Amino acid sequence: MTTPSSAALREAIQAGYPDHADAVRLYGPEIYADPAGLYEEIRRKHGPIAPVLLDDDIPAWFVVGYRELHHVTSQTQLFGRDSRRWNMKDFVRPDWPLLPYVGWQPTVLFTEGAERQRRTGALNDALDALDRTELTAVCEQVADLLIDDFCGDGEADLIRQYAYPLPAHVMVRLFGLPEADLPDVVRDVTLSADMTEESGPAYARLRERVSRLVTEKQARPGDDLPSRLLAHSARLTDEEAVLDIQVLVAGAHGPTANWIGNTLRLMLMDDDFSITLQGGRSSVGQALNEVLWKDPPLQNAPGRWAVQDCELAGRRIRRGDMLVLGIAAANADPQVQPAAYPDSGANRAHMSFSHGEYGCPFPAPELGELIAKTAVEVLLDRLPDVDLGVAPEEVRWRQSLWMRSLEALPVRFSPTAPMGQEAVWSGPR
Ligand code: HEM
């Protein structure tokens, strides 16, 4: 496949995207310095639906208004998930960095209508059947195992050694994988969420393992998530089951890991949530919610595609235009701010799980919260004097347009003895 020249791209933009003459570039190292400030500036200059340029100057619309984001995610007949209707798809090179997120694949993510209901219906039911008490027990056990691994050291990186491996462990256990496979699968789940050169190979290994898992569960069903998915009345084909299980793993792992990491950061760095103070534990729920408002684990989501020409907040959107969901920006919209701040503790009207038929599937936010809350609480119980191990300004965010995640969260604490459970996995070193 040959990619059109940049002259052809410029022509296509001039013809089809007249508003994009002064569009903001949503790529390059400078956008990562202060994302909240950048979103605010974009809103001030361009309003709630902003013309932006993605990598290689590919045009898109950035939905930064709260009301507009609600509208776009609710109106599935106007804004769809099938990216095959994208009017810029012939202008992107085969190795365009955002292609893994927006290029059409036969997974549940890109389905619509009756097919969407069949596929998400199966996922929702399989997730909803999870016993919450059992899930809490699994999370506690995994948390204790991971802490056992570093509690004698007096220091740790809570991202690499805790927030990232924890939900990966929980997921693979829910999937009924043999104990012997845990280390490899946990490593690949963690690596594939990492957006490094190791992510692609890890993702491929994971696909191969999930494929074998589906064959195994077809032959010998168990009391686990894949078996429930395969037995569902939606009658998923094996290929659909493999693809959607992998969507489930990726959908659960990265956002939940970031939620844990961002909450621990807030509790360690913000005096209002200081975890070393008595009563800190009771503020865990509040800190989790504050993170959803201020540092949502998925700060932007790649999208929706306009089903037909329409107008949105005074912008002319053409059929096939791509819209990027500005989740963090919408949460910070001054129109909802008075309700959100300063005490966002009880207000759950953020857009951090997105919204509507294509949003995070209905039992998932509750399950993600259960995992994240248990992870933070167990850490506070086990390491009550945990404190930041570096100066606050050395705690850095990763450079990603989509994920809001930390590079590392180094901490110090008084060394303690492991609880001595049987160690089934000992994280990447
Ligand atoms: C057990 C944990 C979780 C599971 C199993 C899960 C699963 C999923 C799945 C399967 C999707 C794809 C939805 C679709 O297009 O059909 C999705 C989307 C999404 N999830 Fe989750 N998720 C989890 C946790 C989270 C967390 C913790 C967050 C953030 C706080 C989150 C935020 C989102 C967002 C923003 C989307 C994109 C929706 C859109 O495009 O509108 N998820 N999730």
Coordinates of C-alpha atoms and ligand atoms in Angstrom, one line a residue:
M1 CA 0.0 0.0 0.0
T2 CA 1.4 3.4 -0.9
T3 CA 0.6 6.4 1.4
P4 CA -0.5 9.6 -0.3
S5 CA 2.1 12.4 -0.3
S6 CA 1.9 15.2 2.3
A7 CA 0.8 17.5 -0.6
A8 CA -2.2 15.3 -1.2
L9 CA -2.9 15.3 2.6
R10 CA -2.7 19.1 2.7
E11 CA -5.1 19.3 -0.2
A12 CA -7.5 16.9 1.4
I13 CA -7.4 18.9 4.7
Q14 CA -8.0 22.2 2.9
A15 CA -10.9 20.7 1.0
G16 CA -12.6 18.8 3.7
Y17 CA -11.5 20.4 6.9
P18 CA -11.5 24.2 6.5
D19 CA -11.6 24.8 10.3
H20 CA -8.3 23.0 10.6
A21 CA -6.2 25.8 9.2
D22 CA -5.3 26.9 12.8
A23 CA -5.7 23.5 14.4
V24 CA -3.6 22.5 17.5
R25 CA -1.1 19.8 17.0
L26 CA -1.9 17.0 19.4
Y27 CA 1.4 15.3 19.2
G28 CA 5.1 16.0 19.9
P29 CA 7.0 16.2 23.3
E30 CA 5.7 19.7 24.2
I31 CA 2.1 18.5 24.7
Y32 CA 3.1 16.4 27.7
A33 CA 4.5 19.2 29.9
D34 CA 1.1 20.3 31.2
P35 CA -1.8 18.4 29.6
A36 CA -4.5 20.1 31.8
G37 CA -3.1 23.6 30.8
L38 CA -3.1 22.5 27.1
Y39 CA -6.7 21.3 27.2
E40 CA -7.8 24.5 28.9
E41 CA -6.0 26.6 26.2
I42 CA -7.6 24.5 23.5
R43 CA -11.0 25.1 25.0
R44 CA -10.4 28.8 25.4
K45 CA -9.2 29.2 21.8
H46 CA -11.5 26.8 19.9
G47 CA -14.5 26.1 22.1
P48 CA -15.9 22.6 23.1
I49 CA -15.2 20.9 19.7
A50 CA -11.7 21.8 18.7
P51 CA -9.9 21.1 15.4
V52 CA -6.7 19.2 16.1
L53 CA -4.0 17.4 14.2
L54 CA -2.8 14.0 15.2
D55 CA 0.6 12.5 14.2
D56 CA 1.6 13.3 10.6
D57 CA -1.0 16.2 10.8
I58 CA -4.0 13.9 10.4
P59 CA -7.1 16.0 11.2
A60 CA -9.6 15.1 13.9
W61 CA -12.0 16.8 16.3
F62 CA -11.2 17.0 20.0
V63 CA -14.3 16.9 22.2
V64 CA -13.3 19.0 25.2
G65 CA -16.7 20.1 26.4
Y66 CA -18.5 18.1 29.0
R67 CA -22.0 18.5 27.5
E68 CA -20.6 17.8 24.0
L69 CA -18.8 14.6 25.2
H70 CA -22.0 13.4 26.8
H71 CA -23.8 14.1 23.5
V72 CA -21.2 12.4 21.3
T73 CA -21.1 9.3 23.5
S74 CA -24.9 9.1 23.8
Q75 CA -25.8 9.6 20.1
T76 CA -24.7 6.3 18.7
Q77 CA -26.7 6.8 15.5
L78 CA -24.6 9.9 14.8
F79 CA -21.3 8.9 16.2
G80 CA -20.3 5.3 15.6
R81 CA -17.4 3.0 16.5
D82 CA -16.8 1.4 13.1
S83 CA -13.6 3.1 12.0
R84 CA -14.0 1.7 8.4
R85 CA -16.0 4.8 7.7
W86 CA -13.1 7.1 8.6
N87 CA -12.5 9.5 5.7
M88 CA -8.8 9.9 6.4
K89 CA -7.9 6.2 6.6
D90 CA -6.2 6.2 3.1
F91 CA -3.9 9.0 4.3
V92 CA -2.2 7.2 7.2
R93 CA 0.9 5.2 6.7
P94 CA 0.9 1.5 7.7
D95 CA 3.1 2.2 10.7
W96 CA 1.2 5.3 11.8
P97 CA 1.6 5.2 15.6
L98 CA -2.2 5.5 16.4
L99 CA -3.2 2.8 14.0
P100 CA -3.3 0.0 16.7
Y101 CA -6.0 2.1 18.5
V102 CA -8.1 3.3 15.5
G103 CA -7.5 0.7 12.7
W104 CA -10.5 -1.5 12.3
Q105 CA -10.2 -5.0 13.7
P106 CA -12.9 -7.7 14.0
T107 CA -13.1 -7.2 17.8
V108 CA -16.1 -6.1 19.9
L109 CA -14.6 -2.6 20.0
F110 CA -15.5 -1.8 16.4
T111 CA -18.9 -3.4 16.3
E112 CA -22.2 -1.6 16.2
G113 CA -26.0 -2.3 16.4
A114 CA -27.2 -5.9 16.9
E115 CA -23.7 -7.3 16.6
R116 CA -22.4 -4.9 19.3
Q117 CA -25.3 -6.0 21.6
R118 CA -24.5 -9.7 21.0
R119 CA -20.8 -9.3 21.7
T120 CA -20.9 -6.8 24.6
G121 CA -23.9 -8.6 26.1
A122 CA -21.7 -11.7 26.4
L123 CA -18.8 -9.7 28.0
N124 CA -21.1 -7.9 30.4
D125 CA -22.8 -11.2 31.6
A126 CA -19.5 -13.0 32.0
L127 CA -18.1 -10.1 34.0
D128 CA -21.3 -9.6 36.1
A129 CA -21.2 -13.3 37.1
L130 CA -18.0 -12.7 39.0
D131 CA -18.5 -13.2 42.7
R132 CA -17.4 -9.8 44.3
T133 CA -16.4 -11.4 47.6
E134 CA -14.2 -13.9 45.8
L135 CA -12.7 -11.2 43.7
T136 CA -11.9 -9.2 46.8
A137 CA -10.2 -12.2 48.3
V138 CA -8.2 -12.8 45.1
C139 CA -7.1 -9.1 45.1
E140 CA -6.0 -9.3 48.7
Q141 CA -4.1 -12.4 48.1
V142 CA -2.3 -11.0 45.1
A143 CA -1.6 -7.7 46.9
D144 CA 0.0 -9.6 49.8
L145 CA 2.1 -11.7 47.5
L146 CA 3.4 -8.7 45.6
I147 CA 4.1 -6.7 48.9
D148 CA 5.9 -9.8 50.3
D149 CA 8.3 -9.5 47.4
F150 CA 9.6 -6.1 48.4
C151 CA 8.5 -5.4 52.0
G152 CA 11.9 -6.4 53.4
D153 CA 13.7 -4.0 51.1
G154 CA 12.5 -0.8 52.7
E155 CA 12.0 0.7 49.3
A156 CA 10.1 0.0 46.1
D157 CA 8.7 1.4 42.9
L158 CA 5.0 1.1 43.4
I159 CA 4.3 1.3 39.6
R160 CA 6.6 -1.5 38.4
Q161 CA 6.3 -3.7 41.5
Y162 CA 2.7 -3.1 42.5
A163 CA 0.2 -1.1 40.4
Y164 CA 1.0 -2.7 37.1
P165 CA 1.4 -6.4 38.1
L166 CA -1.5 -6.4 40.4
P167 CA -4.5 -6.2 38.0
A168 CA -2.6 -8.5 35.6
H169 CA -2.4 -11.1 38.3
V170 CA -6.0 -10.7 39.1
M171 CA -7.1 -11.0 35.5
V172 CA -5.1 -14.2 34.7
R173 CA -6.5 -15.8 37.9
L174 CA -10.0 -15.0 36.8
F175 CA -9.2 -16.6 33.5
G176 CA -8.5 -20.0 35.1
L177 CA -5.0 -20.2 33.7
P178 CA -2.7 -22.9 35.3
E179 CA -0.4 -21.5 38.1
A180 CA 2.6 -22.5 36.0
D181 CA 1.6 -20.1 33.3
L182 CA 1.1 -17.1 35.5
P183 CA 4.6 -15.6 35.3
D184 CA 4.7 -15.5 31.5
V185 CA 1.1 -14.3 31.1
V186 CA 1.4 -11.6 33.7
R187 CA 4.6 -10.4 32.1
D188 CA 3.0 -10.2 28.7
V189 CA -0.2 -8.5 30.0
T190 CA 2.0 -5.9 31.7
L191 CA 4.4 -5.4 28.7
S192 CA 1.6 -5.2 26.1
A193 CA 0.1 -2.2 28.0
D194 CA 3.5 -0.5 28.2
M195 CA 3.7 1.1 24.7
T196 CA 7.4 0.2 24.1
E197 CA 9.0 -1.9 21.4
E198 CA 8.3 -4.9 23.5
S199 CA 4.6 -4.3 23.5
G200 CA 3.9 -5.8 20.0
P201 CA 5.6 -9.1 20.6
A202 CA 4.1 -9.4 24.0
Y203 CA 0.6 -8.7 22.5
A204 CA 1.2 -11.5 19.9
R205 CA 2.3 -14.0 22.6
L206 CA -0.8 -13.1 24.6
R207 CA -3.0 -13.7 21.6
E208 CA -1.4 -17.1 21.1
R209 CA -1.9 -18.0 24.8
V210 CA -5.5 -16.8 24.8
S211 CA -6.2 -18.8 21.7
R212 CA -4.9 -22.0 23.4
L213 CA -6.9 -21.1 26.5
V214 CA -10.1 -20.9 24.4
T215 CA -9.3 -24.4 22.9
E216 CA -8.6 -25.7 26.4
K217 CA -11.9 -24.3 27.9
Q218 CA -13.9 -25.6 25.0
A219 CA -12.6 -29.0 25.8
R220 CA -12.8 -28.7 29.6
P221 CA -15.0 -25.9 30.8
G222 CA -14.3 -24.6 34.3
D223 CA -15.8 -22.0 36.7
D224 CA -14.0 -19.1 35.1
L225 CA -14.6 -16.1 32.9
P226 CA -13.6 -17.7 29.5
S227 CA -15.8 -20.7 30.1
R228 CA -18.8 -18.5 30.9
L229 CA -18.1 -16.5 27.8
L230 CA -18.0 -19.6 25.6
A231 CA -21.1 -21.0 27.1
H232 CA -23.1 -17.7 26.7
S233 CA -26.2 -17.8 24.5
A234 CA -24.5 -15.2 22.2
R235 CA -22.7 -18.2 20.8
L236 CA -19.4 -16.5 20.1
T237 CA -17.1 -18.2 17.6
D238 CA -13.7 -19.2 18.9
E239 CA -12.1 -16.3 16.9
E240 CA -14.5 -13.8 18.5
A241 CA -13.9 -15.2 22.0
V242 CA -10.1 -15.0 21.5
L243 CA -10.3 -11.4 20.3
D244 CA -12.8 -10.2 22.9
I245 CA -11.0 -11.9 25.8
Q246 CA -7.9 -10.0 24.7
V247 CA -9.9 -6.7 24.6
L248 CA -11.1 -7.5 28.1
V249 CA -7.6 -8.1 29.4
A250 CA -6.3 -4.9 27.8
G251 CA -9.4 -2.9 28.8
A252 CA -9.1 -4.0 32.4
H253 CA -5.4 -3.9 32.9
G254 CA -4.0 -0.5 31.9
P255 CA -6.8 1.7 33.3
T256 CA -7.0 -0.2 36.6
A257 CA -3.2 -0.2 37.0
N258 CA -3.2 3.6 36.3
W259 CA -6.0 4.2 38.7
I260 CA -4.1 2.4 41.5
G261 CA -0.8 4.3 40.6
N262 CA -2.5 7.7 40.3
T263 CA -4.3 7.2 43.6
L264 CA -1.2 6.2 45.5
R265 CA 0.5 9.2 44.0
L266 CA -2.2 11.5 45.2
M267 CA -2.2 10.0 48.7
L268 CA 1.5 10.3 48.9
M269 CA 1.9 13.8 47.5
D270 CA -1.2 15.7 48.6
D271 CA -1.5 16.7 52.2
D272 CA -5.3 16.3 52.1
F273 CA -4.9 12.6 51.5
S274 CA -1.8 11.9 53.5
I275 CA -1.7 8.2 54.1
T276 CA 0.7 8.4 56.9
L277 CA -1.8 10.3 59.0
Q278 CA -4.3 8.5 61.2
G279 CA -7.5 8.0 59.4
G280 CA -5.8 8.1 56.0
R281 CA -7.4 4.8 55.1
S282 CA -10.9 6.2 55.3
S283 CA -10.0 8.6 52.5
V284 CA -9.2 5.9 50.0
G285 CA -12.6 6.1 48.3
Q286 CA -12.3 9.8 48.1
A287 CA -8.9 9.7 46.6
L288 CA -10.0 7.2 44.0
N289 CA -12.8 9.5 43.0
E290 CA -10.6 12.6 43.0
V291 CA -8.2 10.8 40.6
L292 CA -11.1 10.0 38.2
W293 CA -11.9 13.7 38.1
K294 CA -8.3 15.1 37.9
D295 CA -6.1 12.4 36.5
P296 CA -8.4 9.9 34.8
P297 CA -6.5 6.7 33.9
L298 CA -7.6 7.0 30.3
Q299 CA -7.3 10.8 29.7
N300 CA -8.4 10.6 26.0
A301 CA -10.0 7.9 24.1
P302 CA -9.5 7.6 20.3
G303 CA -12.9 7.6 19.2
R304 CA -16.0 7.9 17.3
W305 CA -16.6 8.4 13.6
A306 CA -19.4 10.6 12.3
V307 CA -22.1 8.4 10.6
Q308 CA -23.4 11.4 8.6
D309 CA -22.8 15.1 8.1
C310 CA -23.9 17.0 11.1
E311 CA -23.4 20.1 13.2
L312 CA -21.8 20.0 16.6
A313 CA -21.3 23.1 18.8
G314 CA -21.3 25.2 15.6
R315 CA -18.7 23.0 13.9
R316 CA -19.5 21.3 10.6
I317 CA -18.7 17.7 11.1
R318 CA -18.5 15.6 7.9
R319 CA -19.4 11.9 7.5
G320 CA -16.4 9.8 8.4
D321 CA -14.7 12.5 10.5
M322 CA -12.9 11.2 13.6
L323 CA -13.6 12.5 17.0
V324 CA -11.2 12.1 19.9
L325 CA -13.0 11.9 23.3
G326 CA -11.3 14.4 25.6
I327 CA -12.1 12.7 28.9
A328 CA -9.8 14.7 31.2
A329 CA -10.7 17.9 29.4
A330 CA -14.4 17.3 29.8
N331 CA -14.0 16.6 33.5
A332 CA -12.3 20.0 33.8
D333 CA -14.9 21.9 31.9
P334 CA -15.7 25.0 33.9
Q335 CA -19.4 24.2 33.3
V336 CA -19.1 21.2 35.7
Q337 CA -16.2 22.5 37.8
P338 CA -18.3 24.1 40.5
A339 CA -19.9 20.7 41.2
A340 CA -16.6 18.9 41.0
Y341 CA -14.3 21.0 43.2
P342 CA -13.1 21.5 45.8
D343 CA -14.8 18.5 47.2
S344 CA -15.2 16.0 44.4
G345 CA -15.5 13.2 47.0
A346 CA -19.2 12.5 46.5
N347 CA -19.7 13.6 42.9
R348 CA -19.4 10.8 40.4
A349 CA -20.6 12.6 37.3
H350 CA -17.2 12.5 35.7
M351 CA -16.7 11.0 32.2
S352 CA -13.7 8.8 33.2
F353 CA -15.5 5.6 32.2
S354 CA -16.8 7.4 29.1
H355 CA -20.6 7.0 28.6
G356 CA -23.2 5.3 26.6
E357 CA -23.4 2.1 24.6
Y358 CA -19.7 2.1 23.7
G359 CA -18.4 3.2 27.1
C360 CA -16.7 1.0 29.7
P361 CA -19.1 -2.0 29.9
F362 CA -21.5 -1.7 32.9
P363 CA -20.0 -4.1 35.5
A364 CA -16.4 -3.1 34.7
P365 CA -16.2 0.2 36.6
E366 CA -17.5 -1.5 39.7
L367 CA -15.0 -4.3 39.3
G368 CA -12.2 -1.9 38.5
E369 CA -13.0 0.0 41.6
L370 CA -13.0 -3.1 43.8
I371 CA -9.6 -4.1 42.5
A372 CA -8.1 -0.6 42.9
K373 CA -9.6 0.1 46.3
T374 CA -8.4 -3.3 47.7
A375 CA -4.9 -2.7 46.2
V376 CA -4.6 0.7 47.9
E377 CA -6.0 -0.5 51.2
V378 CA -3.8 -3.6 51.5
L379 CA -0.7 -1.5 50.8
L380 CA -1.7 1.0 53.5
D381 CA -2.3 -1.8 56.0
R382 CA 1.0 -3.6 55.2
L383 CA 3.3 -0.5 55.0
P384 CA 1.7 2.1 57.3
D385 CA 4.7 4.5 57.2
V386 CA 5.1 4.4 53.4
D387 CA 6.4 7.7 52.1
L388 CA 7.6 9.2 48.8
G389 CA 11.2 8.1 48.2
V390 CA 12.1 11.1 45.9
A391 CA 11.4 14.8 45.7
P392 CA 7.8 15.4 44.4
E393 CA 9.1 17.0 41.2
E394 CA 11.0 13.8 40.3
V395 CA 7.7 11.9 40.0
R396 CA 7.0 12.1 36.3
W397 CA 4.1 11.3 34.1
R398 CA 4.6 9.1 31.0
Q399 CA 4.4 10.8 27.6
S400 CA 1.1 9.4 26.3
L401 CA -1.9 11.1 24.7
W402 CA -4.2 8.3 25.9
M403 CA -3.0 6.9 29.3
R404 CA -2.5 9.1 32.3
S405 CA 0.2 7.0 34.0
L406 CA 3.4 7.5 36.0
E407 CA 6.8 6.4 34.9
A408 CA 7.6 5.4 38.4
L409 CA 6.5 6.0 42.0
P410 CA 9.6 5.4 44.3
V411 CA 8.7 5.0 48.0
R412 CA 10.4 4.3 51.3
F413 CA 9.1 2.5 54.3
S414 CA 10.3 0.5 57.4
P415 CA 11.2 -2.9 56.2
T416 CA 8.9 -5.7 57.4
A417 CA 8.8 -9.4 57.2
P418 CA 6.8 -11.1 54.4
M419 CA 3.6 -12.7 55.4
G420 CA 4.9 -15.9 54.0
Q421 CA 2.2 -17.0 51.6
E422 CA 3.3 -19.4 49.0
A423 CA 4.9 -17.2 46.3
V424 CA 3.6 -18.1 42.9
W425 CA 5.1 -15.2 41.0
S426 CA 7.9 -12.8 41.7
G427 CA 7.5 -9.9 39.2
P428 CA 9.9 -8.6 36.6
R429 CA 13.1 -7.4 38.1
Ligands
HEM1 C1 -12.2 -4.7 35.6 C2 -11.8 -3.6 35.0 C3 -12.3 -3.1 33.6 C4 -12.7 -3.9 32.6 C5 -13.0 -5.4 32.5 C6 -12.9 -2.9 31.5 C7 -13.4 -3.3 30.2 C8 -13.5 -2.4 29.2 C9 -13.9 -2.8 27.8 C10 -14.2 -4.3 27.4 C11 -14.0 -1.7 27.1 C12 -14.4 -1.6 25.6 C13 -15.8 -1.2 25.5 C14 -16.4 -1.3 24.2 O1 -16.1 -0.6 23.2 O2 -17.2 -2.3 24.1 C15 -13.7 -0.6 27.9 C16 -13.7 0.7 27.5 C17 -13.3 1.8 28.3 N1 -13.0 1.7 29.7 FE1 -13.0 0.1 30.8 N2 -12.6 -1.7 31.9 C18 -12.2 -1.8 33.2 C19 -11.7 -0.7 34.0 C20 -11.7 0.6 33.6 C21 -11.2 1.7 34.3 C22 -10.6 1.5 35.7 C23 -11.4 2.8 33.6 C24 -11.0 4.2 33.9 C25 -11.2 4.8 35.1 C26 -12.0 2.4 32.4 C27 -12.3 3.3 31.4 C28 -12.7 3.0 30.1 C29 -12.9 3.9 29.0 C30 -12.7 5.4 29.1 C31 -13.3 3.2 27.9 C32 -13.5 3.7 26.5 C33 -14.9 3.8 26.2 C34 -15.3 4.6 24.9 O3 -14.6 4.5 23.9 O4 -16.2 5.4 25.1 N3 -12.2 1.1 32.4 N4 -13.4 -1.0 29.2

